[in-house]
Amino acid sequence: MDLKQLKALVTVAEVGSVTRAAELLHLVQPAVTRQIRTLEEELGVALFDRTRQGMRPTEAGTAMVERARRALNELERARAEVQPAPGAVTGIVTAGLLESTSDLLAEPLVSTLAKEHPGVDLRLMTGYSGHLQRWLDDGDLDLTLLYDLDSTPSLNARPLVRERLWVVAPPAAGLRADRPVPFTEAAARPLVMPASGHGLRALIDGAAGRARAAMEVSAQTNSMRVQKQLVLGGHGWTVLPGVGIAEDVARGTLSAAPLCEPEVWRSIVLATPRAGRTPPAVQVVARELVRQIESAVGRGSWPSARPAHTG
């Protein structure tokens, strides 16, 4: 088993075609076919089903592709780290941002690193907290923002921000930042909700229980963007973190107000693996991400957010 075989395996799986994979790898088609067949013979299993629609990984192939991709990524990271660059930090860093924070943090983070640490190859992934934690556990992320997580035997969790949840409505509702809305008032409307099992949904359900409020759920989705679209479409109000709707409120496309009775807060942490060495490039990205968050909170760009240490 060699790197050429692993690259061929991953590329064929991604594009579904030996011909297209050969083009991307700058090889002739028989060479790619031979690499796949040699790998299958060595492993003693079929890695692909050959169909009219193209090459589809078998169950064994899917498992092998996942591990081969991870091995290739680690080798690429190692190459970037060890290449000589006097006085510069180099390396590949894959960082996770909560979907609700990406509009605020992604561009300034990328711009600052490109200017101050051009040797760092930053790769951003966005998602919900549960997805990001799974990717971190699987080794697909080097660091990530998560919420409402304590340190665990496998992860370090550094508290950064506490932020309040807001009720969100169409502009005509006239919700305002200086007029908090009691939970029972919000629950009296049909609500567009995060899907069951989502961390944000758990916070909202917990608040409903404390307020003894029955909610009428008009729709459920795992997309913050869809939540906002459904609100604008007249399907009800919704509940989101302030950072996720700051620009919408500023543009006047939505109105929003903090929830009260009870107030609902979430805590955002920076999570990193406990095991293994932390490369300098990862340390650089972590420091800059923390700095960007502190700056956003300090200048008021993150509605109703407080540094974690203020309680």
Coordinates of C-alpha atoms in Angstrom, one line a residue:
M1 CA 0.0 0.0 0.0
D2 CA 1.5 3.4 -1.0
L3 CA 0.5 7.0 -1.2
K4 CA -0.3 6.8 -4.9
Q5 CA -2.9 4.1 -4.2
L6 CA -4.4 6.1 -1.4
K7 CA -4.7 9.2 -3.5
A8 CA -6.3 7.2 -6.3
L9 CA -8.7 5.6 -3.9
V10 CA -9.9 8.9 -2.4
T11 CA -10.1 10.7 -5.8
V12 CA -12.1 8.0 -7.5
A13 CA -14.5 7.9 -4.5
E14 CA -14.9 11.7 -4.6
V15 CA -15.6 12.0 -8.3
G16 CA -17.2 8.6 -9.0
S17 CA -15.2 8.0 -12.1
V18 CA -11.8 6.5 -13.0
T19 CA -11.5 8.7 -16.1
R20 CA -12.2 11.9 -14.2
A21 CA -9.9 10.8 -11.4
A22 CA -7.1 10.2 -13.9
E23 CA -7.5 13.7 -15.2
L24 CA -7.2 15.2 -11.7
L25 CA -4.2 13.1 -10.8
H26 CA -2.5 13.7 -14.2
L27 CA -2.3 10.0 -14.9
V28 CA -3.6 7.7 -17.7
Q29 CA -6.8 5.8 -16.9
P30 CA -5.1 2.3 -16.8
A31 CA -2.7 3.5 -14.2
V32 CA -5.5 4.6 -11.8
T33 CA -7.4 1.3 -12.5
R34 CA -4.3 -0.7 -11.7
Q35 CA -3.7 1.2 -8.4
I36 CA -7.3 0.5 -7.3
R37 CA -7.1 -3.2 -8.3
T38 CA -3.7 -3.7 -6.6
L39 CA -5.1 -2.2 -3.4
E40 CA -8.2 -4.4 -3.6
E41 CA -6.0 -7.5 -4.1
E42 CA -3.8 -6.5 -1.1
L43 CA -6.8 -6.0 1.1
G44 CA -8.8 -9.0 -0.2
V45 CA -12.0 -7.0 -0.6
A46 CA -13.8 -5.1 -3.3
L47 CA -13.6 -1.3 -2.6
F48 CA -15.9 -0.2 -5.4
D49 CA -19.1 -1.4 -7.2
R50 CA -18.7 -0.7 -10.9
T51 CA -22.0 0.5 -12.1
R52 CA -23.4 2.3 -15.2
Q53 CA -23.6 5.4 -13.0
G54 CA -20.0 5.2 -12.1
M55 CA -17.8 3.9 -9.3
R56 CA -19.5 3.6 -5.9
P57 CA -17.6 2.7 -2.8
T58 CA -18.6 -0.5 -1.1
E59 CA -19.1 -0.6 2.7
A60 CA -15.4 -1.6 3.0
G61 CA -14.5 1.0 0.4
T62 CA -16.2 3.8 2.4
A63 CA -14.4 2.8 5.6
M64 CA -11.1 2.7 3.7
V65 CA -11.7 6.1 2.0
E66 CA -12.4 7.8 5.3
R67 CA -9.2 6.6 6.8
A68 CA -7.1 7.1 3.7
R69 CA -8.3 10.7 3.5
R70 CA -7.4 11.3 7.1
A71 CA -3.9 9.8 6.6
L72 CA -3.3 12.0 3.5
N73 CA -4.4 15.1 5.4
E74 CA -2.0 14.3 8.2
L75 CA 0.9 13.8 5.8
E76 CA 0.0 17.1 4.1
R77 CA -0.1 18.9 7.5
A78 CA 3.3 17.3 8.5
R79 CA 4.9 18.5 5.2
A80 CA 3.6 22.0 5.7
E81 CA 5.0 22.1 9.3
V82 CA 8.5 20.8 8.6
Q83 CA 9.2 22.8 5.4
P84 CA 11.8 25.3 6.4
A85 CA 10.5 28.9 6.8
P86 CA 12.8 30.8 9.1
G87 CA 11.0 33.0 11.6
A88 CA 7.5 32.0 10.3
V89 CA 4.8 29.7 11.6
T90 CA 3.6 27.3 8.9
G91 CA 1.1 24.5 8.8
I92 CA -2.4 23.5 8.0
V93 CA -5.2 24.3 10.5
T94 CA -8.8 23.2 10.2
A95 CA -11.0 25.3 12.5
G96 CA -14.7 25.0 13.3
L97 CA -17.1 27.9 13.7
L98 CA -20.6 27.7 15.0
E99 CA -22.9 28.6 12.1
S100 CA -24.4 31.6 14.0
T101 CA -20.9 33.1 14.5
S102 CA -19.5 32.6 11.0
D103 CA -20.7 36.0 9.5
L104 CA -19.1 37.9 12.4
L105 CA -15.8 36.0 12.7
A106 CA -14.8 34.2 9.5
E107 CA -13.7 37.1 7.3
P108 CA -11.7 39.1 9.9
L109 CA -10.0 35.8 11.1
V110 CA -9.0 34.9 7.6
S111 CA -7.8 38.4 6.8
T112 CA -5.7 38.8 9.9
L113 CA -4.0 35.4 9.5
A114 CA -3.3 36.1 5.8
K115 CA -1.6 39.3 6.8
E116 CA 0.3 38.3 9.9
H117 CA 0.8 34.6 9.4
P118 CA 0.8 33.9 5.6
G119 CA 2.4 30.5 6.2
V120 CA -0.7 29.2 8.0
D121 CA -3.1 27.4 5.7
L122 CA -6.5 28.0 7.4
R123 CA -9.5 25.8 6.5
L124 CA -12.8 26.8 8.0
M125 CA -15.8 24.5 8.6
T126 CA -19.1 25.7 10.0
G127 CA -21.9 23.7 11.6
Y128 CA -23.9 23.2 14.7
S129 CA -22.3 22.4 18.0
G130 CA -23.0 18.7 17.9
H131 CA -21.6 18.3 14.4
L132 CA -18.5 20.3 15.3
Q133 CA -17.8 18.3 18.4
R134 CA -18.1 15.0 16.5
W135 CA -15.7 16.3 13.9
L136 CA -13.2 17.4 16.6
D137 CA -13.5 14.0 18.3
D138 CA -12.9 12.3 14.9
G139 CA -9.8 14.3 14.3
D140 CA -11.2 16.3 11.4
L141 CA -10.9 19.6 13.3
D142 CA -7.9 21.0 15.2
L143 CA -10.0 23.4 17.2
T144 CA -13.6 24.6 17.3
L145 CA -16.1 26.8 18.9
L146 CA -18.8 24.8 20.8
Y147 CA -21.5 25.8 23.3
D148 CA -22.5 24.7 26.7
L149 CA -19.7 22.2 27.0
D150 CA -17.4 21.5 30.0
S151 CA -13.9 20.1 29.6
T152 CA -13.9 16.3 29.2
P153 CA -11.2 13.6 29.4
S154 CA -10.6 14.1 25.7
L155 CA -11.2 17.8 25.2
N156 CA -10.1 21.1 26.7
A157 CA -12.9 23.7 26.8
R158 CA -12.0 27.3 27.4
P159 CA -15.0 29.5 28.2
L160 CA -15.1 32.6 26.1
V161 CA -18.5 34.2 25.9
R162 CA -22.0 34.1 27.5
E163 CA -24.7 35.3 25.1
R164 CA -28.5 35.7 25.5
L165 CA -31.1 34.1 23.2
W166 CA -33.5 36.4 21.4
V167 CA -37.0 36.0 20.1
V168 CA -37.1 36.9 16.4
A169 CA -40.0 38.1 14.3
P170 CA -40.8 40.0 11.0
P171 CA -40.1 43.7 11.1
A172 CA -43.8 44.5 11.5
A173 CA -43.8 43.0 14.9
G174 CA -41.7 45.9 16.1
L175 CA -39.5 43.9 18.5
R176 CA -36.7 46.0 20.1
A177 CA -33.5 45.3 21.9
D178 CA -34.4 47.5 24.8
R179 CA -37.8 45.8 25.4
P180 CA -37.2 42.1 26.4
V181 CA -40.1 39.7 25.6
P182 CA -41.4 37.3 28.3
F183 CA -41.1 33.7 27.2
T184 CA -44.9 33.2 27.6
E185 CA -45.5 36.0 25.1
A186 CA -43.2 34.5 22.6
A187 CA -44.7 31.0 23.1
A188 CA -48.2 32.4 22.4
R189 CA -47.2 32.6 18.8
P190 CA -46.5 29.7 16.4
L191 CA -42.7 29.1 16.6
V192 CA -40.2 28.0 14.0
M193 CA -37.8 25.8 16.0
P194 CA -34.5 24.1 15.7
A195 CA -34.9 20.4 15.1
S196 CA -35.4 18.1 18.2
G197 CA -32.1 16.9 19.5
H198 CA -30.3 20.1 18.6
G199 CA -28.5 21.9 21.5
L200 CA -30.3 25.2 20.9
R201 CA -33.6 23.4 21.0
A202 CA -32.7 21.9 24.4
L203 CA -32.1 25.4 25.8
I204 CA -35.5 26.6 24.5
D205 CA -37.4 23.5 25.7
G206 CA -35.8 24.0 29.1
A207 CA -36.9 27.6 29.2
A208 CA -40.4 26.6 28.2
G209 CA -40.5 24.2 31.1
R210 CA -39.4 26.9 33.6
A211 CA -42.0 29.3 32.2
R212 CA -44.6 26.6 32.2
A213 CA -45.4 27.6 28.6
A214 CA -46.8 25.3 26.0
M215 CA -45.3 25.9 22.5
E216 CA -47.0 25.6 19.2
V217 CA -44.3 24.5 16.8
S218 CA -45.1 25.4 13.2
A219 CA -41.9 24.0 11.7
Q220 CA -38.6 22.5 12.6
T221 CA -35.2 22.8 10.8
N222 CA -31.5 22.3 11.4
S223 CA -30.6 25.5 9.5
M224 CA -30.5 28.9 11.0
R225 CA -30.9 30.4 7.5
V226 CA -34.1 28.5 7.0
Q227 CA -35.4 29.5 10.4
K228 CA -35.1 33.1 9.4
Q229 CA -36.6 32.5 6.0
L230 CA -39.7 30.8 7.5
V231 CA -40.1 33.7 9.9
L232 CA -40.1 36.1 7.0
G233 CA -42.6 33.8 5.2
G234 CA -45.1 34.2 8.0
H235 CA -44.8 30.8 9.6
G236 CA -44.2 32.2 13.1
W237 CA -41.5 33.7 15.3
T238 CA -38.3 31.9 16.3
V239 CA -35.5 32.0 18.9
L240 CA -31.9 32.5 18.0
P241 CA -28.7 33.8 19.6
G242 CA -28.1 37.5 19.1
V243 CA -25.0 37.0 17.1
G244 CA -27.0 35.1 14.5
I245 CA -29.4 38.0 13.8
A246 CA -27.4 41.1 14.4
E247 CA -27.0 42.0 10.7
D248 CA -30.6 41.2 9.9
V249 CA -31.8 43.5 12.6
A250 CA -29.4 46.2 11.5
R251 CA -30.7 46.0 7.9
G252 CA -34.3 46.0 9.1
T253 CA -35.1 42.6 7.6
L254 CA -36.0 41.2 11.0
S255 CA -36.9 42.5 14.4
A256 CA -35.8 40.9 17.6
A257 CA -35.7 41.3 21.4
P258 CA -34.0 39.4 24.2
L259 CA -36.0 36.8 26.0
C260 CA -36.9 37.2 29.6
E261 CA -38.9 35.5 32.4
P262 CA -36.7 33.4 32.1
E263 CA -33.7 34.8 30.4
V264 CA -32.0 32.2 28.3
W265 CA -28.2 32.1 27.9
R266 CA -25.7 29.9 26.1
S267 CA -22.0 29.7 26.8
I268 CA -19.5 29.5 24.0
V269 CA -16.1 27.8 24.5
L270 CA -13.0 27.1 22.5
A271 CA -12.5 23.4 22.4
T272 CA -9.2 21.6 21.5
P273 CA -8.1 18.0 21.9
R274 CA -6.3 17.1 25.1
A275 CA -4.1 14.4 23.6
G276 CA -1.0 15.0 21.5
R277 CA 1.1 17.9 20.7
T278 CA -0.5 21.2 19.7
P279 CA 1.3 22.5 16.6
P280 CA 2.4 26.2 16.6
A281 CA 0.0 27.0 13.7
V282 CA -2.9 25.7 15.8
Q283 CA -1.8 27.9 18.7
V284 CA -1.7 30.9 16.4
V285 CA -5.2 30.4 15.1
A286 CA -6.6 29.8 18.6
R287 CA -5.0 33.0 19.9
E288 CA -6.3 35.0 16.9
L289 CA -9.8 33.5 17.2
V290 CA -10.0 34.4 20.9
R291 CA -8.8 37.9 20.0
Q292 CA -11.4 38.4 17.3
I293 CA -14.2 37.3 19.7
E294 CA -13.0 39.6 22.5
S295 CA -12.9 42.5 20.0
A296 CA -16.4 41.8 18.7
V297 CA -17.8 41.7 22.2
G298 CA -15.8 44.8 23.2
R299 CA -17.1 46.9 20.4
G300 CA -20.7 45.8 20.7
S301 CA -20.9 43.8 17.5
W302 CA -22.1 40.7 19.4
P303 CA -25.5 41.6 20.9
S304 CA -26.1 40.9 24.6
A305 CA -22.8 39.0 24.9
R306 CA -20.5 39.1 27.9
P307 CA -17.0 37.7 28.5
A308 CA -17.3 34.4 30.2
H309 CA -15.3 35.5 33.3
T310 CA -17.9 38.3 34.1
G311 CA -20.5 35.7 35.0

